[in-house]
Amino acid sequence: MMQHEILADVSLNFLGQNGFAWWALVNAVVGIALLVYAVRQWRSAALSRPDLPPTSPAASADKPPSPWIPASIGIVAVIYAAAGWMLPSTSGHLAAMLITAALLIAAIWIFYQRVYRFLGRRRMMSLLLLRSAGIVFLLLMMFEPALAWVTTPHRLTKIGMVIDASGSMSVNDQANAPSRYLESVMAVRQLSHIIRHHFQIEYFAYDGKHNAPLTDEREYSTIAPDGDQTDLPTAIKLAANNGAREVVLFSDGIQNGPTPLRTLAHLGVKVFTVRVGSTSTHAKGVPEINIVRINGPQSAPVNTRITLSVHIRSTALDDRTVQVQLLHKKTLLKSKQLVLQSGPAPQIIKLHITPHKVGRLLLTVYIPAVPQERSTAGNTQQFPILITNPRISVLYIEAQIRPEVGPLEEDLATDPNVNLVSLIQTRPGYFMVRGMHGKLTALPQTLAQWRQFKVIILGDTAANFFSADQRREMRQAVKDGAGFLMIGGMQNFASGGWGNTSMAAVFPIKLSTVHPSQLSLPFVPELTPFGRQSPIFAGITPWFIPPGGGHPQRALPDLDGGVAFAGLAPAGQSLLVDPKENVHGVPAIILAVGHYGKGRSAAFAADTTYRWQLELRTLGNESPYHRFWGQLIRWLAGESKIKTASGPSVTAMIRRQRYRPGQVVRLRAQVTDMNGQSTRFAHTRVLETLPDGKTRTLYMRAERHNIGMYKRNISPTLAGKYTLVFTAKKGGKLLGTDKTEIFVIPPQTEMSRLAAEPKILQRIARLTGGTYSRLDSIGALGQRLNASLPKQNQIRRTSFPLYNNPLCFLLFVAVISVEWLLRRKWQLQ
C-alpha cells in the first residue's frame, strides 16, 4: 500500500493575473505618501516658532514628531514595490500580504500620531485599531487567501521530458516564427505546468553532448540545437536509464542515427511522441549559410600574426551582408563584413589575430543567423590551434657536407624554441633544404629575406660563396639586430677571404692570415674569466678547463684542433682558448664574441663538437653539446631567458571537428621527450572510439622533415562522434596523452531533408504503448497523462477559503463606519 504525506499550503490570488501590478502600486503609493509626509515634517520643523530657543518648554511642546520614521518606512515601501514589479512571483507569497498590511498599518499609525496625538492614548488606540481592522478585511478581499490540505504520495511516477536538439530542430517552419526547438521548449513548459502535481519531472536534451538530466527547464535556453544527427532510440534510453517510466518525446522525427527503432519494444517505457515541424518543409531553395572549412596553421608562436581563411557557402541569400565573427569562448576577437553570393565555389574571407598567451586556443567562427535562414547548424565552426613559446628563426648555411653538419642540424631541429632552416650545398648551385621558412629554397637574395632570421650561421663557406650584394645585405641584417656565427673550417675566416669584404667589421676577431692556419693538437677548451661568467656556459662550466689551468670536473671529449685566429677585434671578447697552443705568444682563441650595431656576433674555431654529441648523447637535454649550442644560439638572438626545455608532452592537432562519411581526416600530434626536445623516436598511437562503442588502435609515423610531428590519416564512414586519445612513449616511459573529438555528419539527412516525419513518431508510440500527438494538442496530452495515473498515485488537494467576500465587505464597512462615527463624536476631521 502506497504511503502518503499531508502538507498544508496557503495560496493567494491577488486581483487575478495582473495582481502583482496592483500590489506593487499599493506599496508604491504608501511609500511615496510617507516620503511626502516626511518632507513636509522637515519643512514645518524649520519654520515652527523661530522666536523661541530650541530648549524652551514652548518649543518642545510644538515640536512635531520626528520625520525620520515615516521617511525610513517610505523608502522600504518604495524599494519593496520596485522588487515586486521586477519579481512578480513575490506577489504569490503569504509574506506579500503581511508586509503590505504592516506598511499600511504603519502609515496609519504615523498619521494618527501626528493628527490625533492630543486625543489621549485610549481614544487614539481605538481609532488606530478600527482603521487597521478595516485594512485587514480589505486585504482579505483583495488577496483571497485559501488554506489547502495537499495529500501527496511519497513516490511520484517519474516522467522524462526529452527534446530533440539535433540540427534540424533549429529550422523555422514559418517566417518570424520560433524554431522547432523553441516551440518544443514552450510546449514543455506548458505541459509541465499541467502535470507538475502528479509526476516527478526530469528534463533532457538529446544532442550527443548532454548525457545527464538538466537541472530544470530553464537550462533548455542555454542549449543550441546543433546536434549532428538524430538518434531517437538513444534519446529515449537516456531518460529510461535515469529511472523514467514514461517519456514525452518532442521531435520532428528525422531519424538518421545508427540505433534501430525496434530496440524500443523491450525497453519497458511508454513513449508519448509529439510531432514538431511541418511535413511540407524541403531543403531545396531554403536560405542557408554554411561554413565549409577553416584553413590556418596548426601551431604558431605567441605574439605573431595568424591568418585564418574561412570558406563560406550560401544559398538564396544573394547580396545579403553578414558579419563573420571570430570568437574565443564568448569573447569577440575579430569581425568582418561579407556580402553573400551563392555559387558552386565558396567565398573566402580572411581573419587575422595575434595571440598573446601560450597554450591551446580553440577559436570559433560564427555568423549570426539572418531572419530568412531556416537552419543555423552551419553558422558555427571551431578551429583548434596550438600557441607555442617564441621560436628563434635560424639560418644555417654550409658549402659542403661534413661531419659537423648532421648532429648540429638534428640538435637545433629538435629544440622546441628554434625554427631551423638549413641550406647544405650538395653540388654547385644545388642545396639540400631542411625546414621551411616561406619559400626560401636557395641563398637569400634580398635584405628582407636575410631579416627573416634571428640568427645566421655560416659553416665552411668562403667569401666568394656569396655575391657582394648578399654580403652587404647580410652585414646590414646583423647591424639591424640579427646574430651572426661562423664555425671553423678549412675555407672560411681569413683563409676564405672574409677579411677583404664588407663583412669583416662584423667578426669579433682579426681576419689577418696566420701560419700555420690550423691548430692540430686535440684539446679540451679552457674558459677565460669572461667565459665563466657568460650565459653561454651557464650550467656547463664543470666540463671545461677552469680559467688559469687545471682539470675539468667532468670528462669532455677532445676537439680535433681548429682555426688559428690572429687575435681579437677591438670590441671582441675571448670566452674559450686552447690550453695547448699559442698564436702570437698568447693562448689560441677558440670562441670569441662581440657586438655589431644592434646585433651580436661570434667566431668558433672548432668544427668537431659532434664528438660531444656522439659520446654524451645519453645525457639528453643536460649534455654539454645541447646546452652549449642552445645557449649560444639564444645569446646571439638576444633571447637568453628562453627555456631550453618544456618537458614531455603530446599535443593533438586536428584542423577540423566535423567531417562527412569517407572524408579524409588528417590526424597529427606534436611530441616532445623527457628533455623537452622534439623527437622522432617515440612510439605514438591513437585509441579511436567509434560511435557504436567499438575501439581500435592506430599507430602513427613520424614526419620526415618535421621532427616531433607524427601523422596518420583515417577515413571514418560511420556517422556520429569519434573520441581520439593520443599516447606517446619513449624508452618505455609515458610522454603524455591528449584527447579530442571529431564528428561525422551523415550526408543528405540531418539538414538536407527537413520535412518532419510523423510516421517515425507514430511507430515509436506503437512500439512502446504510448500515443502520438501534434504540438497544438499539448493540453489534451497533459490531461490524458494525469488521468492515466492510478488514484493512489495522484495528488489530492482540499481547499478551505480563509475569506468570504460578502462577510469581509460587511465587516470592512462596519469598522470604517464606527471609526467615522467616533471621529465625528470627538469632533475630529
XYZ file of C-alpha atoms in Angstrom, residues 53-416:
364
model
C 15.007 78.854 21.789
C 15.015 75.120 20.926
C 15.343 74.192 24.633
C 12.324 76.153 25.841
C 9.186 74.252 27.021
C 7.031 76.008 24.450
C 9.290 74.955 21.596
C 9.308 71.369 22.839
C 5.515 71.338 23.071
C 5.084 72.475 19.454
C 7.825 70.272 18.084
C 6.321 67.805 15.525
C 7.148 64.093 15.615
C 10.456 63.026 14.058
C 10.222 62.757 10.233
C 12.907 60.032 10.125
C 10.414 57.260 10.961
C 7.975 57.917 8.057
C 10.911 58.558 5.712
C 12.515 55.202 6.587
C 9.267 53.247 6.218
C 8.504 55.093 2.960
C 11.854 54.138 1.463
C 11.298 50.489 2.444
C 7.842 50.563 0.829
C 9.166 52.032 -2.443
C 12.003 49.505 -2.626
C 9.638 46.633 -1.914
C 7.220 47.903 -4.589
C 10.071 48.039 -7.144
C 11.145 44.500 -6.207
C 7.559 43.301 -6.598
C 7.370 44.857 -10.037
C 10.611 43.246 -11.211
C 9.898 39.911 -9.468
C 6.152 39.403 -9.858
C 6.339 35.910 -8.319
C 6.719 37.684 -4.962
C 3.029 38.606 -5.121
C 2.030 34.996 -4.709
C 3.588 34.631 -1.266
C 1.831 34.986 2.064
C 4.631 37.353 3.054
C 3.444 39.830 0.406
C 0.076 40.247 2.104
C 1.605 40.504 5.569
C 4.198 43.095 4.537
C 1.590 45.155 2.720
C -0.646 45.067 5.832
C 2.277 46.096 8.038
C 3.164 49.029 5.770
C -0.440 50.284 5.667
C -0.853 49.984 9.465
C 2.482 51.787 9.958
C 1.283 54.592 7.689
C -1.995 54.869 9.677
C -0.121 54.960 12.977
C 2.188 57.734 11.773
C -0.777 59.753 10.527
C -2.743 59.299 13.754
C 0.255 60.162 15.882
C 0.553 63.460 14.061
C -3.132 64.438 13.831
C -4.679 62.871 16.938
C -1.824 62.983 19.442
C -3.852 65.363 21.715
C -6.753 62.839 21.995
C -5.130 60.696 24.585
C -3.767 57.183 24.302
C -7.086 55.309 24.740
C -9.031 57.199 22.088
C -6.163 57.194 19.600
C -5.640 53.433 20.022
C -9.366 52.863 19.443
C -9.244 54.738 16.131
C -5.990 53.000 15.127
C -7.391 49.518 15.807
C -10.604 50.221 13.887
C -8.766 51.595 10.867
C -6.268 48.670 10.974
C -9.113 46.151 11.133
C -10.642 47.756 8.056
C -7.319 47.425 6.224
C -7.097 43.716 7.169
C -10.618 42.990 5.859
C -9.807 44.896 2.666
C -6.633 42.855 2.108
C -8.532 39.613 2.700
C -10.900 40.563 -0.091
C -8.005 41.518 -2.378
C -5.606 38.587 -1.737
C -8.287 35.878 -1.256
C -6.113 33.527 0.867
C -7.059 29.843 0.960
C -5.731 27.051 3.180
C -5.285 23.752 1.302
C -4.550 20.272 2.573
C -2.425 18.511 -0.048
C -2.197 14.723 0.059
C 0.976 13.700 -1.762
C 2.309 10.154 -2.342
C 5.845 9.586 -1.130
C 6.932 8.493 -4.593
C 5.580 10.166 -7.685
C 5.808 8.489 -11.062
C 8.940 9.758 -12.827
C 8.384 11.131 -16.312
C 11.081 12.325 -18.709
C 10.659 15.342 -20.975
C 13.024 14.789 -23.924
C 13.602 17.448 -26.577
C 15.415 16.520 -29.771
C 18.259 19.092 -30.044
C 19.626 17.983 -33.411
C 20.394 20.443 -36.194
C 17.028 20.017 -37.964
C 15.278 21.348 -34.833
C 16.865 24.754 -35.466
C 14.617 25.231 -38.516
C 11.911 27.915 -38.558
C 8.887 26.499 -40.396
C 7.340 29.941 -40.886
C 8.795 33.395 -41.276
C 9.183 35.285 -37.982
C 8.144 32.162 -36.056
C 10.128 30.358 -33.335
C 12.316 27.456 -34.349
C 11.149 23.907 -33.804
C 13.382 23.700 -30.766
C 11.948 26.861 -29.175
C 8.408 25.657 -29.896
C 9.273 22.435 -28.088
C 10.660 24.347 -25.097
C 7.456 26.385 -24.801
C 5.372 23.212 -25.076
C 7.410 21.519 -22.338
C 6.733 24.442 -20.003
C 3.018 24.277 -20.741
C 2.852 20.521 -20.229
C 4.948 20.717 -17.045
C 2.500 23.222 -15.569
C -0.371 20.807 -16.207
C 1.220 17.656 -14.762
C 3.623 19.052 -12.160
C 1.436 17.997 -9.190
C 1.120 14.419 -10.419
C 4.567 13.487 -11.763
C 8.214 13.818 -10.857
C 9.545 15.557 -13.961
C 13.089 15.298 -15.325
C 14.257 17.228 -18.366
C 16.587 16.006 -21.127
C 18.014 17.455 -24.346
C 19.470 14.984 -26.807
C 22.273 16.442 -28.921
C 25.034 13.891 -28.353
C 26.639 16.065 -25.650
C 24.170 16.223 -22.737
C 24.063 12.740 -21.263
C 22.514 13.587 -17.891
C 19.270 15.231 -16.774
C 19.142 19.009 -16.953
C 18.888 20.936 -13.694
C 15.478 22.354 -14.667
C 13.534 23.507 -17.707
C 15.354 26.857 -17.745
C 18.541 25.112 -18.885
C 16.920 24.485 -22.279
C 17.551 28.130 -23.137
C 21.318 27.587 -22.863
C 21.397 24.727 -25.394
C 21.780 25.306 -29.127
C 20.069 22.766 -31.422
C 23.162 21.810 -33.383
C 23.438 18.036 -32.894
C 24.991 16.316 -35.896
C 22.431 13.527 -36.052
C 19.070 12.361 -34.684
C 19.149 9.059 -32.804
C 15.684 8.882 -31.252
C 16.068 5.444 -29.561
C 19.227 6.660 -27.799
C 17.409 9.819 -26.710
C 14.598 7.757 -25.173
C 17.051 5.379 -23.489
C 18.769 8.401 -21.952
C 15.611 9.166 -19.961
C 14.864 5.482 -19.247
C 18.330 4.898 -17.833
C 17.673 7.709 -15.347
C 14.569 5.992 -13.961
C 11.772 7.478 -16.114
C 8.855 5.082 -16.587
C 7.105 7.370 -19.068
C 8.711 9.622 -21.675
C 7.344 12.545 -23.655
C 9.461 12.991 -26.802
C 9.399 16.276 -28.752
C 10.951 15.780 -32.195
C 10.480 16.303 -35.923
C 11.019 12.567 -36.373
C 14.043 12.848 -38.681
C 15.768 9.628 -37.598
C 19.247 9.100 -39.041
C 21.129 7.583 -36.122
C 22.566 4.056 -36.027
C 20.200 2.619 -33.373
C 17.192 0.748 -34.876
C 13.703 1.654 -33.638
C 12.833 -1.977 -32.861
C 15.081 -1.880 -29.803
C 12.420 0.232 -28.063
C 9.893 -2.609 -27.991
C 11.544 -4.268 -24.983
C 12.600 -1.110 -23.143
C 9.590 -1.156 -20.783
C 8.917 2.572 -21.110
C 5.818 4.269 -22.517
C 6.721 6.944 -25.038
C 4.323 9.764 -25.864
C 5.615 11.347 -29.059
C 4.871 14.944 -30.019
C 5.493 15.969 -33.602
C 7.213 19.330 -34.101
C 7.592 20.940 -37.526
C 5.860 20.939 -40.872
C 5.665 17.870 -43.093
C 5.935 20.065 -46.199
C 9.343 21.577 -45.400
C 12.019 20.936 -48.013
C 15.692 21.922 -48.224
C 15.614 22.974 -51.865
C 15.796 26.751 -52.149
C 15.957 27.207 -48.395
C 18.075 30.221 -47.343
C 21.138 28.854 -45.600
C 24.684 29.789 -44.619
C 27.318 27.102 -44.217
C 30.936 27.470 -43.055
C 32.594 24.840 -45.248
C 36.069 24.842 -43.684
C 38.696 26.987 -41.991
C 42.291 26.976 -43.197
C 45.113 28.130 -40.953
C 48.273 26.994 -39.171
C 48.129 24.113 -36.710
C 50.573 25.903 -34.424
C 52.092 29.355 -34.202
C 54.452 31.225 -31.869
C 52.996 33.601 -29.333
C 52.792 37.292 -30.311
C 52.806 36.511 -34.048
C 50.060 37.331 -36.525
C 47.872 34.413 -37.576
C 45.699 34.377 -40.681
C 42.616 32.158 -40.900
C 40.915 31.628 -44.269
C 37.208 30.937 -43.777
C 35.390 29.270 -46.694
C 31.673 30.104 -46.701
C 28.901 28.812 -48.963
C 25.378 30.267 -49.010
C 22.121 29.701 -50.862
C 19.158 32.003 -51.600
C 20.753 34.928 -49.711
C 22.480 36.840 -52.516
C 23.587 40.423 -51.735
C 22.829 39.956 -48.041
C 25.545 41.449 -45.790
C 26.532 39.386 -42.748
C 29.141 39.700 -40.008
C 31.736 36.930 -39.846
C 32.879 36.841 -36.227
C 35.917 35.204 -34.689
C 35.383 34.250 -31.039
C 37.417 32.755 -28.245
C 34.921 31.300 -25.780
C 32.424 34.186 -25.688
C 34.892 36.992 -26.374
C 34.755 38.641 -29.792
C 38.256 38.840 -31.289
C 37.566 39.981 -34.850
C 34.566 40.790 -37.034
C 34.414 41.323 -40.775
C 31.573 42.033 -43.195
C 30.799 39.698 -46.093
C 28.301 40.208 -48.915
C 26.882 36.766 -49.613
C 26.903 35.393 -53.156
C 25.684 31.880 -53.930
C 27.552 29.717 -56.397
C 29.461 26.451 -56.781
C 32.643 27.840 -55.220
C 32.656 29.035 -51.601
C 33.509 32.604 -50.702
C 36.739 33.160 -48.771
C 37.233 35.712 -46.042
C 40.461 36.195 -44.076
C 40.582 36.908 -40.349
C 43.761 37.965 -38.524
C 44.622 37.657 -34.830
C 47.758 37.898 -32.699
C 47.626 35.566 -29.646
C 49.463 36.770 -26.542
C 49.282 33.600 -24.396
C 50.907 30.203 -24.773
C 48.611 27.168 -24.871
C 45.860 25.526 -26.894
C 43.480 28.039 -28.420
C 40.022 26.892 -29.525
C 38.681 29.530 -31.898
C 35.090 29.718 -33.132
C 33.974 31.292 -36.383
C 30.365 32.383 -36.091
C 27.923 34.056 -38.474
C 24.758 35.416 -36.797
C 21.605 33.979 -38.350
C 19.634 36.155 -40.740
C 15.822 36.255 -40.367
C 15.146 34.247 -43.561
C 17.629 31.492 -42.680
C 15.905 28.182 -41.980
C 18.818 26.409 -40.291
C 21.721 27.751 -38.215
C 23.644 24.488 -37.863
C 26.269 25.576 -40.400
C 26.756 29.064 -38.985
C 29.381 27.919 -36.476
C 32.645 26.034 -36.802
C 35.584 25.624 -34.430
C 39.299 25.712 -35.203
C 41.949 24.500 -32.713
C 45.466 25.945 -32.795
C 48.490 25.460 -30.540
C 50.240 28.661 -29.430
C 53.864 27.969 -28.534
C 56.714 29.892 -26.947
C 58.644 32.231 -29.270
C 60.841 30.337 -31.719
C 64.196 31.642 -32.848
C 64.481 31.582 -36.649
C 67.940 30.223 -37.513
C 69.509 30.007 -40.980
C 72.415 27.530 -41.248
C 74.454 27.547 -44.486
C 77.190 25.100 -45.469
C 79.060 24.905 -48.760
C 79.599 21.150 -48.349
C 78.528 18.179 -46.263
C 80.899 17.458 -43.345
C 80.679 15.561 -40.004
C 79.635 18.630 -38.001
C 76.515 19.231 -40.127
C 74.265 16.287 -39.223
C 74.494 16.425 -35.386
C 74.186 20.228 -35.341
C 71.163 20.154 -37.664
C 69.466 17.499 -35.557
C 70.146 19.288 -32.282
C 68.763 22.617 -33.475
C 65.809 20.999 -35.244
C 64.697 19.207 -32.062
C 64.911 22.347 -29.934
C 61.264 23.359 -29.377
